[in-house]
Structures are given as C-alpha cells and as structure tokens.
Coordinates of C-alpha atoms in Angstrom, one line a residue:
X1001 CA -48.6 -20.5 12.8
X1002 CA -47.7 -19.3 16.4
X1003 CA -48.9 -15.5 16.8
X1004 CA -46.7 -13.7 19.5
X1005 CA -48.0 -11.9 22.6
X1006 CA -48.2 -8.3 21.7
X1007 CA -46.3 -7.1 24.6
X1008 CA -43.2 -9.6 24.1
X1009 CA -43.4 -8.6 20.0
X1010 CA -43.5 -5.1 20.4
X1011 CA -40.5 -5.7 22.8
X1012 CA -38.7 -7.5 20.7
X1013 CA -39.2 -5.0 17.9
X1014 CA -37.5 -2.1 20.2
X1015 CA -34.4 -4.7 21.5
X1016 CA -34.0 -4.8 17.5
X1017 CA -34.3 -1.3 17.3
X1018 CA -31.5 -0.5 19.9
X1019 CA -29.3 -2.9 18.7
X1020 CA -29.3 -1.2 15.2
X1021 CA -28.9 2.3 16.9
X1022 CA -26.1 1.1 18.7
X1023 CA -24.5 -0.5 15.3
X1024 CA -24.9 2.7 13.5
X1025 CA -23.1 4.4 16.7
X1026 CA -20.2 1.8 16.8
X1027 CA -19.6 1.9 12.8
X1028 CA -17.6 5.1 13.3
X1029 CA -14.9 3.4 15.7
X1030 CA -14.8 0.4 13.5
X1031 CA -13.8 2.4 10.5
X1032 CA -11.4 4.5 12.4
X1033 CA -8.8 4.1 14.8
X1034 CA -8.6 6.2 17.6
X1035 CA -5.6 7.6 18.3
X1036 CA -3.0 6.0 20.4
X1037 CA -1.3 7.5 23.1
X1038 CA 2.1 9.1 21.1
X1039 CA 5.3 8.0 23.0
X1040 CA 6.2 9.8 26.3
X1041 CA 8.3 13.0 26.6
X1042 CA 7.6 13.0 22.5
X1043 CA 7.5 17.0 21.7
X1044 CA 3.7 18.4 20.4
X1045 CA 5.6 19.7 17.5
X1046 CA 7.4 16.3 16.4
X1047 CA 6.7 15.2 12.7
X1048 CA 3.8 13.4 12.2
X1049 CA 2.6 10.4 9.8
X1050 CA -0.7 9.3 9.2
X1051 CA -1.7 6.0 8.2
X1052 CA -4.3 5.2 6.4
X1053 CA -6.0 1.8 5.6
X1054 CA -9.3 2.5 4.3
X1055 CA -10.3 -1.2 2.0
X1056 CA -13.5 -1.1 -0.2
X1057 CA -12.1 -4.6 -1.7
X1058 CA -10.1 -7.2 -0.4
X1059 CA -9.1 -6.6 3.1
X1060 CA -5.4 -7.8 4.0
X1061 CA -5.6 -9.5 8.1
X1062 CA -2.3 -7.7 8.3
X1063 CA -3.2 -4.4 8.6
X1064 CA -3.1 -4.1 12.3
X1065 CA 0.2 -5.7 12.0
X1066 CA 1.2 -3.0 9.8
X1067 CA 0.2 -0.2 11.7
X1068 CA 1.7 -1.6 14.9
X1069 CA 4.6 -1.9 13.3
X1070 CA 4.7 1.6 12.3
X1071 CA 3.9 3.0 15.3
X1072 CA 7.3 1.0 16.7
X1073 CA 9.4 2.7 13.6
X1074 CA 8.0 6.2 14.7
X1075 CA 8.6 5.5 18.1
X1076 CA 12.4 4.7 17.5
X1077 CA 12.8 8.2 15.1
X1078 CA 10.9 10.8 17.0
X1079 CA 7.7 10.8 15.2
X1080 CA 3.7 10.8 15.7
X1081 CA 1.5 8.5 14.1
X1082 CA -2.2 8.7 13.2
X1083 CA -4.2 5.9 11.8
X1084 CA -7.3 6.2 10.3
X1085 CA -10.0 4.9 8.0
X1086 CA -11.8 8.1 7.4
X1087 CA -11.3 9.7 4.4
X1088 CA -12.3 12.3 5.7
X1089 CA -9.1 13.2 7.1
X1090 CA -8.0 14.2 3.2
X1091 CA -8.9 17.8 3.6
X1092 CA -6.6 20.6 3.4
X1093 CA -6.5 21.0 7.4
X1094 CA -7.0 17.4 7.7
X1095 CA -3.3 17.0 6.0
X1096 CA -1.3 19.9 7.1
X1097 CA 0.2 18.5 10.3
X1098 CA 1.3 15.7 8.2
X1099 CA 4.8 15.0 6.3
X1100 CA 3.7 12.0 4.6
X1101 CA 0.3 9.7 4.4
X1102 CA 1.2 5.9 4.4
X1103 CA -1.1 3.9 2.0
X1104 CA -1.4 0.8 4.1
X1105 CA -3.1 -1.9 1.8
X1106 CA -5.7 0.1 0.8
X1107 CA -8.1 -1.6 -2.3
X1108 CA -10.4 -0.1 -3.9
X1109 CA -11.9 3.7 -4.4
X1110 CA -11.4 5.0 -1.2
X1111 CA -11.4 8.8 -1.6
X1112 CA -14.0 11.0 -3.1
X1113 CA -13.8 13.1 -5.5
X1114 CA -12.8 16.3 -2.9
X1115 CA -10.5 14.0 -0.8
X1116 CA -8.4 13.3 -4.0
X1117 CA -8.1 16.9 -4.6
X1118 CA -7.0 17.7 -1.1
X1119 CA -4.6 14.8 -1.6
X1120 CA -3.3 16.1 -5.0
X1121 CA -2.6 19.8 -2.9
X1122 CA -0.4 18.4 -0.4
X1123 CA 2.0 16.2 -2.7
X1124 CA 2.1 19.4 -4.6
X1125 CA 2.9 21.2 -1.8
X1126 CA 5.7 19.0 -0.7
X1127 CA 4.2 16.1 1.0
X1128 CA 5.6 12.4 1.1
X1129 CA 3.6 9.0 0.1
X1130 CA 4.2 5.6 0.9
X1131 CA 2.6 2.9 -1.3
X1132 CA 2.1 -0.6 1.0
X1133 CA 1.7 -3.9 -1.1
X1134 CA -2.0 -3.5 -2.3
X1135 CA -1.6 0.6 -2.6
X1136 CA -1.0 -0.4 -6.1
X1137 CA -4.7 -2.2 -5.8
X1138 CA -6.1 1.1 -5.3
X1139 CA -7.9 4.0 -7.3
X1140 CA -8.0 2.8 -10.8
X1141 CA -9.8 5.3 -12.2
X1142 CA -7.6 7.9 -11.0
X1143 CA -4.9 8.9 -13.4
X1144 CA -3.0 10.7 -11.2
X1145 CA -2.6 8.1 -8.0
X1146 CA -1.6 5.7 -10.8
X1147 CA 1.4 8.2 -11.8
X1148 CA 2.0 8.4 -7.5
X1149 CA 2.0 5.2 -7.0
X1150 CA 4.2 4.2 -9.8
X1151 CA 2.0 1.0 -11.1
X1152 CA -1.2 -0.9 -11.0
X1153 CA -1.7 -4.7 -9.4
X1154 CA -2.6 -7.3 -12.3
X1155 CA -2.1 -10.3 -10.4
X1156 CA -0.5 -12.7 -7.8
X1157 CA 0.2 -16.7 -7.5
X1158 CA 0.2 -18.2 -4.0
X1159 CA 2.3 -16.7 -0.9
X1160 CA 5.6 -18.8 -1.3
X1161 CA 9.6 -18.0 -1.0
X1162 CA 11.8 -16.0 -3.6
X1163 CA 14.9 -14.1 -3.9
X1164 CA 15.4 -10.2 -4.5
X1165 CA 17.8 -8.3 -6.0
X1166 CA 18.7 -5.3 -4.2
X1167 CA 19.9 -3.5 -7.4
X1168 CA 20.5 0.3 -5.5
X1169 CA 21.4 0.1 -1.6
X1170 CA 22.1 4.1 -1.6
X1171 CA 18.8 4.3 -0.8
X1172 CA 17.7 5.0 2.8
X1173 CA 15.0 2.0 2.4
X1174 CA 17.7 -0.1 0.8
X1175 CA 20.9 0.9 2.8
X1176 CA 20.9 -1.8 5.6
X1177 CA 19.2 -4.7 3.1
X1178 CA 21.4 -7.2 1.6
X1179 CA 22.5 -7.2 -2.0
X1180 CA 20.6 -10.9 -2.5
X1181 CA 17.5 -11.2 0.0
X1182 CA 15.2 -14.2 0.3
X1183 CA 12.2 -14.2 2.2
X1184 CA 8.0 -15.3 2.1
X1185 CA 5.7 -13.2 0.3
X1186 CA 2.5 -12.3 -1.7
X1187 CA 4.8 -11.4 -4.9
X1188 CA 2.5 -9.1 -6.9
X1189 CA 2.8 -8.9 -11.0
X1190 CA 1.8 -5.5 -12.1
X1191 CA 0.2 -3.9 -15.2
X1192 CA 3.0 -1.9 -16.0
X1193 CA 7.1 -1.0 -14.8
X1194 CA 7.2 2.2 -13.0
X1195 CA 8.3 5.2 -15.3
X1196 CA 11.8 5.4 -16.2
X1197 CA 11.9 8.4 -14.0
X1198 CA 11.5 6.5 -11.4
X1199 CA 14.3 4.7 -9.4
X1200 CA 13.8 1.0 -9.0
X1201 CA 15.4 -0.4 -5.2
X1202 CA 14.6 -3.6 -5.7
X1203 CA 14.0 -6.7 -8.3
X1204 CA 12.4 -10.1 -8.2
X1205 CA 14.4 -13.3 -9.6
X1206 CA 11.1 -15.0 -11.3
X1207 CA 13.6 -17.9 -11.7
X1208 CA 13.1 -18.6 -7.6
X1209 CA 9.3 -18.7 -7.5
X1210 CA 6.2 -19.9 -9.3
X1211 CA 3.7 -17.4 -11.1
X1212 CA 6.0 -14.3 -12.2
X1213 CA 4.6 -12.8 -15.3
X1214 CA 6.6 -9.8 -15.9
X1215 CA 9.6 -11.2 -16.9
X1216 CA 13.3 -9.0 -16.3
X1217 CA 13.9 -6.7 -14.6
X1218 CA 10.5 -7.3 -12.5
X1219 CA 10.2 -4.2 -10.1
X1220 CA 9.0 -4.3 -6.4
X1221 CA 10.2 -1.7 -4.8
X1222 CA 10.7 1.9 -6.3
X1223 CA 11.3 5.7 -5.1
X1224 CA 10.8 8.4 -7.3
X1225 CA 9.4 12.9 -7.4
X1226 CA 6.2 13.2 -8.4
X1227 CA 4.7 16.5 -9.1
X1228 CA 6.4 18.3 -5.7
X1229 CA 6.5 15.7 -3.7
X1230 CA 8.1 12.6 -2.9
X1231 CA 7.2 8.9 -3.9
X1232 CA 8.0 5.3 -2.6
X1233 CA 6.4 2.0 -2.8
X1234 CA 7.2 -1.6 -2.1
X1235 CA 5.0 -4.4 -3.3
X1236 CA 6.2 -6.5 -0.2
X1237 CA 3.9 -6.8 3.2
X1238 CA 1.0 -9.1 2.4
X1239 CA 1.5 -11.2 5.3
X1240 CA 1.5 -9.9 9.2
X1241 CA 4.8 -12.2 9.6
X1242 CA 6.0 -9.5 7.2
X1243 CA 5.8 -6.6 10.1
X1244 CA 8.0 -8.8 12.4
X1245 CA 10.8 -9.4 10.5
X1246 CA 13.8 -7.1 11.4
X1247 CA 15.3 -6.3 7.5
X1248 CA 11.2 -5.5 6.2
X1249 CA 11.1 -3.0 9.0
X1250 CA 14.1 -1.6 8.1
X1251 CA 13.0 -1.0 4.5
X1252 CA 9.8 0.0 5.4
X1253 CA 11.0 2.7 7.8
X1254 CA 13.8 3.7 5.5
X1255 CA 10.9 4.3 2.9
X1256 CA 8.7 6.3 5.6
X1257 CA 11.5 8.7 6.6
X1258 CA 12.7 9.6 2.7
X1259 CA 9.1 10.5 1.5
X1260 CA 8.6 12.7 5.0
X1261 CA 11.7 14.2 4.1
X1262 CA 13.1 13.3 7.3
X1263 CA 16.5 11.6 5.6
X1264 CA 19.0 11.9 3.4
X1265 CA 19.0 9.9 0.3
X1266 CA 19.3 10.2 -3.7
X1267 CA 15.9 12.0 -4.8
X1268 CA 15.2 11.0 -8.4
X1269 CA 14.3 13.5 -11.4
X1270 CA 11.0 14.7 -11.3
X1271 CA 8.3 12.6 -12.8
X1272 CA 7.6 14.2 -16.3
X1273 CA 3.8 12.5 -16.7
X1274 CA 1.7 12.2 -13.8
X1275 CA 0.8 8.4 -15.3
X1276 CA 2.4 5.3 -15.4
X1277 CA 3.7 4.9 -18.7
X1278 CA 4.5 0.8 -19.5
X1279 CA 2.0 -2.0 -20.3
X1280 CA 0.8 -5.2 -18.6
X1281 CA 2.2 -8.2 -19.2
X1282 CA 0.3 -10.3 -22.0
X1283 CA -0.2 -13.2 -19.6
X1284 CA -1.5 -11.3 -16.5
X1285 CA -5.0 -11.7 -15.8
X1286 CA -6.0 -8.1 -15.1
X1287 CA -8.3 -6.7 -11.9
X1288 CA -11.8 -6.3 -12.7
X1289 CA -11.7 -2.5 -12.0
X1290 CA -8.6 -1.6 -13.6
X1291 CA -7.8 -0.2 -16.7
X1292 CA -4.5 -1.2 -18.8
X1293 CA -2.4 1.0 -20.1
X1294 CA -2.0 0.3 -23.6
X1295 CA 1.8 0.6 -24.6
X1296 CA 5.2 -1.3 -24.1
X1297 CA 5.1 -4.8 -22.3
X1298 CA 7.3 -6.2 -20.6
X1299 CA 9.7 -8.7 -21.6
X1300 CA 8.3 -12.1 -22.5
X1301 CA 8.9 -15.1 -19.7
X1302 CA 11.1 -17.7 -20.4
X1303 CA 9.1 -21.1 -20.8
X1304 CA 10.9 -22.5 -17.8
X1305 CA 9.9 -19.3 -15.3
X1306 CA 5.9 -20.0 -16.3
X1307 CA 3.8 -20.6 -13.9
X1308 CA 2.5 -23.7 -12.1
X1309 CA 0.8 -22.3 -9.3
X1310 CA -2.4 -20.2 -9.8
X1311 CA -2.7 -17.0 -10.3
X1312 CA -5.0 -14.4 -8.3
X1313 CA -6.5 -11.5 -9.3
X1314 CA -7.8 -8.5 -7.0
X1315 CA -6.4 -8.0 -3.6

C-alpha cells in the first residue's frame, strides 16, 4: 500500500476541509432564492406574494419554470414576488407583508410544527393560498393543510393528453378558459373530492386518457373559504411546458389574484370542517405517507375508462 507524504496528506485533508466549509456556506442559497429585483417604478407598498417551493420528496424540474412564470403574472398586475425555500419565512412577521403564499409543488413535511401555526394565523387572519399540482403531495399528517388544500394525491399514470371540463367560468381563474380544454399533463387521482363546500372550476373526462381512477365528476381545479381565508388549487402544472402556455397562465394568475383578494369573483360558503371529507378511490394505490380518509368513494370506473398505462405513486 502506497503511504502518502505527510505534507501533501495533511494538505489534502484541509482542501477537504474548505470544500465542506464552503458547502455548508452555499447550502443556504441553494435552498433559498434570493430575491429578484421587483419590476421598475413598482410602489414599496404594492401587494406582495411569496412563493414557496420547499420539496422533502419528489422534486418537480418545473419549479423554476413555475416561479418565473409568476413573477411575469405579478409583473403584468402590480405585484411583488418572494420565493423562497425557507420555512423559516412562516412566522408571524415572516407573513404579514404577504396577501397570499403560493404552494409551488411542494412534497413532503415541509413546515415545523411552529411554522404551521404561523401559517394557520394568517389564513385565519385573512390570508390567501394557492395549491400548485403536488401541494396536494404535501403535509399528510396535518389535518388542517388537508382541509386548505381541499385533497390529498393518491396517484398518477404517465404525462399524456386529456380533455377538461370547465364546469364554472365565473370564476376569475376560469373566466378567460374555454368551456372544453385539451392539453398535456401529469393528471393526478386523489384520495378524496374536495368538500362539498368547496367550488369545483374544473373536471377531467377519464374517457380521453389512460389511468383515471376517480371516476365522475373527477375534480382538478377547485376554490373555496377556509377558516378566514381564501382557498384555490389546481392539480395542473407538472410539466415546465405547463408555465408557457398562454390559457395555464391565465388560470394560474386568475387563481393568484382571487386568494390575495385582489379580484372579484364568487367566494364560496365557508368550509364547515377544517378536513377533507370524501374517500379514496378503491383502485388508487395510495402515497406511502399519507393517511386515507375513511368515508364515501367515489364513483366506480367504467371497465372501458380503466387503466392501461401505469400508475405512480408519490410525487
């Protein structure tokens, strides 16, 4: 065995050393975005979003599409935009310049205990949340997020075409969408429906794709009032293609601007369990972490909607 020369070994040890010093001073700006220069001539006072994109599961590639893409929308309507990782920023002064916090494909248990309770404070107090695709893969073991959020990720077959049902265009997130709307996606099945309370926007047609579960109507987009604040998901954006097309931006910034209170639109009846409420379908493989709600399932599939494409679980 070759013995090194002291002098180059105990060199190598402290290159070794510095490069670990300087990974545990980088980790920071890897896990958080630093802010981006707001829009010129945009006031100090302007209302302000954050994003946030924390993943301690599957990580979506799309995510820096996504927050681009946001950053365009609140360009366009006035507003300021923070990204960030760190969930840290869920603290009572962390939140309050905020109107609404943008799930971005989080996964997994991202807050801590004293994060979620900050979080729970400023929906009470008013605040707005956006649920992005895999914000319904998110905080399991939280009843409340799952009542926020409206329902829980089971499972997905491959990224593949399919037709939507817009079934309420009064919607701001809705308004400028057409009434039948085909386009590539992830297509998630979920656990449950959202409450009744809760207003479904838009449908999938499990007859124009491979591996829906859920049967009819299958949710994918949803608003609803939860516990003093305001409420809206869609199960679309998987892909970064997503963030370019003109009509997803649309319903995504429609979505942003109703939970931040910054539009007009039909607000539904206030949530009356801070839960969801349905089961999962009896073919849907569920997540590892999660943890099924035990009544109503959805309708059964007809044998000629079954699948023949795998399906996924977590994301």
């Amino acid at each position: 065995m070759r013995i090194l020369n002291p002098t180059f070994r105990g060199l190598a040890l402290a290159t070794l050393a510095c490069l670990g010093l300087l990974a545990a001073a980088c980790a920071p700006l890897l896990a958080q975005e630093t802010s981006a220069p707001q829009p010129p001539g945009l006031p100090a006072d302007a209302p302000a979003i954050l994003v946030f994109s924390k993943t301690a599961g599957f990580r979506h590639s799309s995510i820096p599409a996504g927050i681009a893409a946001i950053r365009a929308i609140a360009a366009e309507h006035g507003l300021r935009v923070e990204a960030t990782e760190d969930g840290a920023a869920f603290s009572d002064a962390g939140l309050a310049p905020f109107r609404a916090v943008v799930f971005l494909n989080t996964t997994g248990n991202v807050l801590a205990a004293g994060q979620q309770a900050a979080f729970e404070r400023f929906i009470r107090a008013g605040g707005g949340f956006v649920g992005v695709h895999a914000a319904s893969d998110t905080e399991y073991d939280w009843d409340w997020y799952g009542g926020l959020v409206g329902a829980y990720f089971a499972n997905h077959p491959a990224i593949q075409d399919a037709a939507l049902d817009v079934v309420d265009r009064d919607h701001p997130s809705t308004a400028g969408l057409p009434a039948r709307w085909e386009r590539r996606d992830e297509w998630y099945n979920f656990r449950s429906r959202p409450p009744a309370s809760a207003r479904v926007l838009i449908t999938l047609d499990e007859s124009t794709y491979a591996g829906g579960t859920m049967g009819a109507p299958h949710p994918i987009s949803w608003a609803q009032a939860y516990d003093g604040g305001r409420s809206w998901y869609t199960g679309l954006g998987h892909t970064s293609a997503s963030y370019d097309e003109p009509l997803f931006r649309a319903h995504l910034a429609g979505g942003i601007l109703w939970a931040a209170g910054l539009t007009d639109g039909p607000t539904p009846s206030p949530t009356p369990s801070p839960s969801p409420t349905a089961s999962p379908s009896p073919t849907a493989s569920p997540s590892p972490t999660a943890n099924p709600s035990p009544t109503a399932s959805p309708s059964p599939v007809p044998l000629s909607h079954r699948l023949s494409l795998p399906l996924l679980g977590r994301r």
